[in-house]
Amino acid sequence: MTLKIRNRFLKIFAFFSVLTFTLAALILVTTMIGENILPPPIEIRTLPFYSIHFLTNCNFPVTIISIFVILLFVIIASFFSNIHFHKTQSTELIFYFAFLGGMLCEVFRLAIMAFGLWVTFSDTLLIFGKLILFGRVMATLSFFFAALMSEYSKRNEVERNLLMLIAISALVSAITPLNTARITSTGMTTIGFSKMYTTFKVTIIILTGLMFFYNAIKEEKPSFNWLAIGFLIMFSGYETMIASDCLISIVVGSVLLFLGSTQYLLTLHKIYLWT
């Protein structure tokens, strides 16, 4: 992928993220005016918070806000990258945008709640659940691919690696069962074999961090250590945000997401500035 084609792709993605945010806002306003938006059951919470304080109480408006914070983050990160990386040869940036693409899939949670799809079973609810899961798997695997495919010999295969990432994410989301009868407080269908899925995700996160540290030693570039740190902070914020249904989680998640992403992107820019 040439630098010109890559930059064109990144610009298209940035404008698409704005379009997604605008569409989500229109859906929210329309459903609020029609009083059609329905909060999901609050007894199923992803984060182990107890409703004993106003900061940890399950709060439906906060869930909606968290989705828009995620979408806004994607817009800021994509435009920031377009401005500061248009001359930077970084294959990791492609996979970072795959991470942002996975985050955009969270908009389907808003659609589930806005149209009350959880009230009765529908094929649309299952499809939206699969799309959300696809985005989350791709967001997790994107940094794994970034760390694994960072060698100079593999930079010319970025298109193939990106297609492989999308294909694996689609396969994992397709074979993972969803329970559409049980909806979490964040508007996501519950995942079957949840322990297996969680183990898979944690394993990928640990391997990704270790590979960044390994690359720092192999390439003799200590800056890769900061990539690992930035990734771990950013991904912690991401995981908190997609499970956010109370004030404390949205505040902590937002701070970690923005700080970690800033660290990750600034380190990438420093590594490839003269490449």
Short mmCIF file of C-alpha atoms in Angstrom, two decimals:
data_model
loop_
_atom_site.label_atom_id
_atom_site.label_comp_id
_atom_site.label_asym_id
_atom_site.label_seq_id
_atom_site.Cartn_x
_atom_site.Cartn_y
_atom_site.Cartn_z
CA MET A 1 0.00 0.00 0.00
CA THR A 2 1.52 3.28 -1.10
CA LEU A 3 1.55 6.29 1.18
CA LYS A 4 -0.86 8.15 -1.12
CA ILE A 5 -3.43 5.34 -1.12
CA ARG A 6 -3.10 4.90 2.63
CA ASN A 7 -3.67 8.60 3.30
CA ARG A 8 -6.70 8.59 1.03
CA PHE A 9 -8.12 5.63 2.92
CA LEU A 10 -7.53 7.35 6.27
CA LYS A 11 -9.29 10.51 5.09
CA ILE A 12 -12.30 8.51 3.92
CA PHE A 13 -12.44 6.78 7.28
CA ALA A 14 -12.28 10.11 9.14
CA PHE A 15 -15.24 11.54 7.23
CA PHE A 16 -17.13 8.25 7.64
CA SER A 17 -16.66 8.52 11.42
CA VAL A 18 -18.24 11.99 11.32
CA LEU A 19 -21.13 10.61 9.29
CA THR A 20 -21.62 7.80 11.82
CA PHE A 21 -21.67 10.26 14.73
CA THR A 22 -24.20 12.46 12.91
CA LEU A 23 -26.45 9.49 12.09
CA ALA A 24 -26.28 8.29 15.70
CA ALA A 25 -27.29 11.76 16.94
CA LEU A 26 -30.24 11.85 14.52
CA ILE A 27 -31.39 8.42 15.67
CA LEU A 28 -31.19 9.46 19.31
CA VAL A 29 -33.06 12.74 18.79
CA THR A 30 -35.77 11.10 16.67
CA THR A 31 -36.41 8.30 19.14
CA MET A 32 -36.38 10.67 22.13
CA ILE A 33 -38.95 12.91 20.47
CA GLY A 34 -41.13 9.90 19.71
CA GLU A 35 -40.46 8.53 23.23
CA ASN A 36 -39.51 5.20 21.69
CA ILE A 37 -36.09 4.73 23.27
CA LEU A 38 -36.15 2.01 25.91
CA PRO A 39 -33.52 1.27 28.56
CA PRO A 40 -32.42 -2.37 28.69
CA PRO A 41 -32.73 -4.42 31.88
CA ILE A 42 -30.35 -3.11 34.52
CA GLU A 43 -29.82 -6.33 36.45
CA ILE A 44 -27.17 -7.63 34.01
CA ARG A 45 -24.04 -5.52 34.45
CA THR A 46 -20.70 -6.22 32.79
CA LEU A 47 -18.63 -4.33 35.34
CA PRO A 48 -18.87 -5.64 38.93
CA PHE A 49 -20.25 -2.43 40.40
CA TYR A 50 -22.78 -2.38 43.21
CA SER A 51 -25.48 0.27 43.23
CA ILE A 52 -24.61 1.70 46.61
CA HIS A 53 -23.44 5.14 45.53
CA PHE A 54 -24.52 7.64 42.90
CA LEU A 55 -21.20 7.17 41.11
CA THR A 56 -21.78 3.44 40.67
CA ASN A 57 -25.54 3.40 40.18
CA CYS A 58 -26.60 1.97 36.82
CA ASN A 59 -27.52 5.05 34.79
CA PHE A 60 -29.14 4.72 31.35
CA PRO A 61 -28.26 8.28 30.15
CA VAL A 62 -24.63 7.60 31.06
CA THR A 63 -24.69 4.50 28.86
CA ILE A 64 -25.92 6.61 25.95
CA ILE A 65 -23.28 9.26 26.65
CA SER A 66 -20.52 6.64 26.75
CA ILE A 67 -21.42 5.52 23.22
CA PHE A 68 -21.16 9.09 21.94
CA VAL A 69 -17.86 9.59 23.80
CA ILE A 70 -16.53 6.53 21.95
CA LEU A 71 -17.72 7.89 18.60
CA LEU A 72 -16.26 11.31 19.38
CA PHE A 73 -12.95 9.72 20.31
CA VAL A 74 -12.85 7.95 16.94
CA ILE A 75 -13.38 11.27 15.15
CA ILE A 76 -10.65 13.07 17.13
CA ALA A 77 -8.17 10.20 16.79
CA SER A 78 -8.76 9.76 13.05
CA PHE A 79 -8.38 13.46 12.23
CA PHE A 80 -5.34 13.77 14.52
CA SER A 81 -3.71 10.84 12.72
CA ASN A 82 -4.51 12.31 9.30
CA ILE A 83 -2.87 15.59 10.25
CA HIS A 84 0.28 14.26 11.91
CA PHE A 85 0.94 10.99 10.07
CA HIS A 86 0.41 11.88 6.41
CA LYS A 87 4.18 11.66 5.78
CA THR A 88 4.91 8.87 8.24
CA GLN A 89 5.51 5.31 7.04
CA SER A 90 3.88 3.34 9.84
CA THR A 91 2.14 0.02 9.28
CA GLU A 92 0.97 0.12 12.91
CA LEU A 93 -1.20 3.10 11.97
CA ILE A 94 -3.29 0.94 9.62
CA PHE A 95 -4.07 -1.46 12.44
CA TYR A 96 -4.76 1.45 14.77
CA PHE A 97 -7.47 2.52 12.34
CA ALA A 98 -8.78 -1.06 12.41
CA PHE A 99 -9.10 -0.55 16.17
CA LEU A 100 -11.05 2.66 15.54
CA GLY A 101 -13.24 0.82 13.04
CA GLY A 102 -14.05 -1.75 15.69
CA MET A 103 -15.03 1.05 18.05
CA LEU A 104 -17.45 2.46 15.48
CA CYS A 105 -19.43 -0.79 15.67
CA GLU A 106 -20.55 0.28 19.16
CA VAL A 107 -23.11 2.49 17.43
CA PHE A 108 -25.24 -0.63 16.97
CA ARG A 109 -25.77 -0.68 20.74
CA LEU A 110 -27.47 2.66 20.40
CA ALA A 111 -29.68 1.25 17.64
CA ILE A 112 -30.66 -1.72 19.82
CA MET A 113 -31.79 0.58 22.61
CA ALA A 114 -33.26 3.29 20.38
CA PHE A 115 -35.53 0.85 18.56
CA GLY A 116 -36.21 -1.35 21.57
CA LEU A 117 -35.01 -4.47 19.77
CA TRP A 118 -34.43 -6.33 23.02
CA VAL A 119 -38.16 -6.41 23.88
CA THR A 120 -38.91 -9.20 21.43
CA PHE A 121 -36.60 -11.52 19.52
CA SER A 122 -35.72 -10.38 16.01
CA ASP A 123 -33.15 -11.23 13.38
CA THR A 124 -32.07 -7.58 13.47
CA LEU A 125 -31.13 -7.91 17.15
CA LEU A 126 -28.97 -10.95 16.36
CA ILE A 127 -27.31 -9.22 13.40
CA PHE A 128 -26.57 -6.08 15.42
CA GLY A 129 -25.17 -8.21 18.25
CA LYS A 130 -22.88 -10.01 15.82
CA LEU A 131 -21.69 -6.68 14.36
CA ILE A 132 -20.88 -5.35 17.83
CA LEU A 133 -18.99 -8.54 18.64
CA PHE A 134 -17.15 -8.33 15.30
CA GLY A 135 -16.01 -4.82 16.18
CA ARG A 136 -14.82 -5.86 19.62
CA VAL A 137 -12.87 -8.83 18.31
CA MET A 138 -11.27 -6.69 15.59
CA ALA A 139 -10.39 -3.99 18.13
CA THR A 140 -8.66 -6.63 20.25
CA LEU A 141 -6.80 -8.32 17.40
CA SER A 142 -5.76 -5.09 15.68
CA PHE A 143 -2.92 -4.36 18.12
CA PHE A 144 -1.92 -8.03 18.12
CA PHE A 145 -1.44 -7.76 14.35
CA ALA A 146 0.33 -4.41 14.76
CA ALA A 147 2.88 -5.97 17.10
CA LEU A 148 3.19 -9.22 15.14
CA MET A 149 3.53 -7.60 11.69
CA SER A 150 5.87 -4.76 12.63
CA GLU A 151 8.94 -6.31 11.02
CA TYR A 152 10.30 -4.47 8.00
CA SER A 153 9.93 -7.56 5.79
CA LYS A 154 6.19 -7.68 6.45
CA ARG A 155 5.37 -4.01 5.75
CA ASN A 156 4.65 -4.71 2.08
CA GLU A 157 2.00 -7.25 3.05
CA VAL A 158 -0.19 -4.85 5.00
CA GLU A 159 -3.22 -5.27 2.70
CA ARG A 160 -3.13 -9.04 3.06
CA ASN A 161 -2.66 -8.79 6.82
CA LEU A 162 -5.55 -6.34 7.13
CA LEU A 163 -7.85 -8.66 5.17
CA MET A 164 -6.70 -11.53 7.39
CA LEU A 165 -7.57 -9.47 10.48
CA ILE A 166 -11.06 -8.74 9.14
CA ALA A 167 -11.62 -12.38 8.14
CA ILE A 168 -10.54 -13.77 11.53
CA SER A 169 -12.70 -11.22 13.37
CA ALA A 170 -15.70 -12.12 11.22
CA LEU A 171 -15.12 -15.83 11.82
CA VAL A 172 -14.81 -15.48 15.60
CA SER A 173 -17.95 -13.31 15.81
CA ALA A 174 -19.86 -15.72 13.56
CA ILE A 175 -19.11 -18.86 15.60
CA THR A 176 -19.52 -17.21 19.02
CA PRO A 177 -23.10 -17.75 20.25
CA LEU A 178 -25.17 -14.85 21.54
CA ASN A 179 -28.08 -15.00 23.98
CA THR A 180 -30.58 -12.47 22.62
CA ALA A 181 -32.94 -13.18 25.51
CA ARG A 182 -30.55 -11.57 27.98
CA ILE A 183 -29.43 -7.98 27.34
CA THR A 184 -26.83 -6.22 29.46
CA SER A 185 -27.32 -2.80 30.98
CA THR A 186 -25.15 -1.38 28.16
CA GLY A 187 -27.45 -2.63 25.38
CA MET A 188 -25.36 -5.62 24.28
CA THR A 189 -26.61 -9.18 23.96
CA THR A 190 -24.88 -11.53 26.38
CA ILE A 191 -22.15 -13.77 24.97
CA GLY A 192 -22.34 -17.54 25.19
CA PHE A 193 -19.27 -19.32 26.55
CA SER A 194 -18.38 -16.01 28.17
CA LYS A 195 -15.46 -17.48 30.15
CA MET A 196 -13.92 -18.85 26.96
CA TYR A 197 -14.37 -15.52 25.19
CA THR A 198 -12.87 -13.61 28.13
CA THR A 199 -9.91 -16.01 28.25
CA PHE A 200 -9.35 -15.51 24.52
CA LYS A 201 -9.39 -11.72 24.89
CA VAL A 202 -7.11 -11.62 27.94
CA THR A 203 -4.65 -13.97 26.22
CA ILE A 204 -4.49 -11.75 23.14
CA ILE A 205 -3.96 -8.64 25.27
CA ILE A 206 -1.11 -10.24 27.23
CA LEU A 207 0.54 -11.59 24.07
CA THR A 208 0.26 -8.17 22.41
CA GLY A 209 1.98 -6.42 25.30
CA LEU A 210 4.73 -9.04 25.40
CA MET A 211 5.32 -8.77 21.65
CA PHE A 212 5.72 -5.00 21.88
CA PHE A 213 8.31 -5.50 24.64
CA TYR A 214 10.00 -8.22 22.57
CA ASN A 215 10.15 -5.92 19.54
CA ALA A 216 11.83 -3.28 21.69
CA ILE A 217 14.63 -5.74 22.47
CA LYS A 218 14.85 -7.26 18.98
CA GLU A 219 14.82 -3.95 17.09
CA GLU A 220 16.88 -2.23 19.79
CA LYS A 221 14.25 0.49 20.00
CA PRO A 222 13.27 1.27 23.60
CA SER A 223 10.38 3.34 22.23
CA PHE A 224 8.50 0.10 21.58
CA ASN A 225 8.24 -0.27 25.36
CA TRP A 226 6.19 2.92 25.40
CA LEU A 227 4.00 1.47 22.65
CA ALA A 228 3.21 -1.42 24.97
CA ILE A 229 2.44 0.92 27.86
CA GLY A 230 0.29 3.18 25.69
CA PHE A 231 -1.56 0.16 24.30
CA LEU A 232 -2.30 -1.28 27.76
CA ILE A 233 -3.59 2.06 29.08
CA MET A 234 -5.66 2.72 25.96
CA PHE A 235 -7.15 -0.75 25.83
CA SER A 236 -8.03 -0.62 29.52
CA GLY A 237 -9.93 2.57 28.79
CA TYR A 238 -11.62 1.00 25.79
CA GLU A 239 -12.77 -2.05 27.77
CA THR A 240 -14.10 0.21 30.50
CA MET A 241 -15.97 2.42 28.03
CA ILE A 242 -17.74 -0.39 26.17
CA ALA A 243 -18.98 -1.69 29.54
CA SER A 244 -19.74 1.75 30.96
CA ASP A 245 -23.15 2.22 32.59
CA CYS A 246 -22.31 4.53 35.50
CA LEU A 247 -20.51 7.79 36.20
CA ILE A 248 -17.30 6.34 37.63
CA SER A 249 -16.74 4.03 34.67
CA ILE A 250 -17.28 6.71 32.02
CA VAL A 251 -14.87 9.11 33.75
CA VAL A 252 -12.13 6.51 34.31
CA GLY A 253 -12.63 4.95 30.88
CA SER A 254 -12.48 8.28 29.04
CA VAL A 255 -9.30 9.38 30.81
CA LEU A 256 -7.53 6.07 30.16
CA LEU A 257 -8.69 5.93 26.54
CA PHE A 258 -7.50 9.43 25.64
CA LEU A 259 -4.24 9.28 27.62
CA GLY A 260 -3.31 5.85 26.31
CA SER A 261 -4.09 6.77 22.72
CA THR A 262 -2.07 9.97 22.98
CA GLN A 263 0.91 8.05 24.32
CA TYR A 264 0.58 5.38 21.63
CA LEU A 265 0.31 7.83 18.72
CA LEU A 266 3.07 10.14 19.92
CA THR A 267 5.39 7.16 20.33
CA LEU A 268 4.55 5.93 16.83
CA HIS A 269 5.29 9.38 15.44
CA LYS A 270 8.63 9.47 17.24
CA ILE A 271 9.62 6.03 15.95
CA TYR A 272 8.75 6.67 12.29
CA LEU A 273 9.34 10.41 12.06
CA TRP A 274 12.51 9.99 10.02
CA THR A 275 11.48 6.75 8.27
#
